[in-house]
């Protein structure tokens, strides 16, 4: 048996017939089976938007898009939808996080094995930021917060961090696209500190990287949003909803999935979106009262409102703003009565007349009524098919 094994081993070491002789017997066409085939081979992208990226595969989850994106703020609301879109097209996503290792865990399932890479970092440590950006060719900044904490001010989170990322990306030299997600209504003259900080961040980024793209979404609506969920929770708990002012302020809410699609569309274009600012609003303009009516309609509760004049709303929200930096313990995060949001909602926030919008990116945004707010059925009394006003929605002829 050992002699046979040795004999077979010696035969396996002998030079095999050349590939050319095999091809003479069984002619194979490289056009169909080799690397020249568009489906299986690697190609160099000639677009100036993402430079020369090696792409391979059919463009799905297990392909290679050539994009290695560092997404700051990926564990937030918009982040999960953007990471899913990037992973779906075969991109590798580096996810910086600063909290528990469980924070980015849900994102790892969105991509193929090894494509979603959580990386712990410190946003105040420049070397830490350079490490998570080292192997990237795309940087997307989603960092933002609409309230202050003991550790982070509006200016540090929304302005200085964005400015630092732009400076490091410029020093990096290999970042082909930088996308900053700001906020619709941001202005240096806004009464809201959050919106002023966002505007300062945009200005700093475009100064450091004139080719950066800025996205300014309106209030985003989705399963994990911070407006419809808070309203529904408050209405279920207290049986009414406070309307600051008279609820006549106009807003243009947008479906969060459309915002993620806009970012991907900007990444995939030929560079036409570089150096431009896009205002991303939904197809419909609502007053705050009309949006609340939409929420009540979905949760099937009788609408009950309490109009809170602006001075009283500001007085209710003021204590937290005064104490947040003075007490030695963290205060609860503001929900309905957020002083800065009260300032922001004091004026209409809609897309400017001549601004670049979804249409310039080839996207038709969804209307809110229907699937985008269907997540609110979780707040219905008695279950998704029931509610206090279900009798108003169902014809009595069909009652059991």
mmCIF file of C-alpha atoms in Angstrom, residues 7 26 39 74 118 148 165 175 211 215 223-224 250-251 328 374 392:
data_model
loop_
_atom_site.group_PDB
_atom_site.id
_atom_site.type_symbol
_atom_site.label_atom_id
_atom_site.label_comp_id
_atom_site.label_asym_id
_atom_site.label_seq_id
_atom_site.Cartn_x
_atom_site.Cartn_y
_atom_site.Cartn_z
ATOM 1 C CA UNK A 7 4.113 5.844 -6.870
ATOM 2 C CA UNK A 26 -11.090 21.520 -25.656
ATOM 3 C CA UNK A 39 -19.693 39.365 -14.832
ATOM 4 C CA UNK A 74 -23.479 54.581 11.732
ATOM 5 C CA UNK A 118 -16.884 47.737 13.882
ATOM 6 C CA UNK A 148 -26.721 68.845 24.705
ATOM 7 C CA UNK A 165 -13.018 64.875 10.056
ATOM 8 C CA UNK A 175 -10.385 59.911 0.344
ATOM 9 C CA UNK A 211 -15.349 68.834 -3.472
ATOM 10 C CA UNK A 215 -26.943 66.552 2.282
ATOM 11 C CA UNK A 223 -39.246 53.061 12.507
ATOM 12 C CA UNK A 224 -36.725 54.527 14.978
ATOM 13 C CA UNK A 250 -44.706 74.170 8.219
ATOM 14 C CA UNK A 251 -42.273 71.272 7.882
ATOM 15 C CA UNK A 328 -22.901 66.191 38.804
ATOM 16 C CA UNK A 374 -46.922 51.890 9.304
ATOM 17 C CA UNK A 392 -64.785 54.831 12.189
#
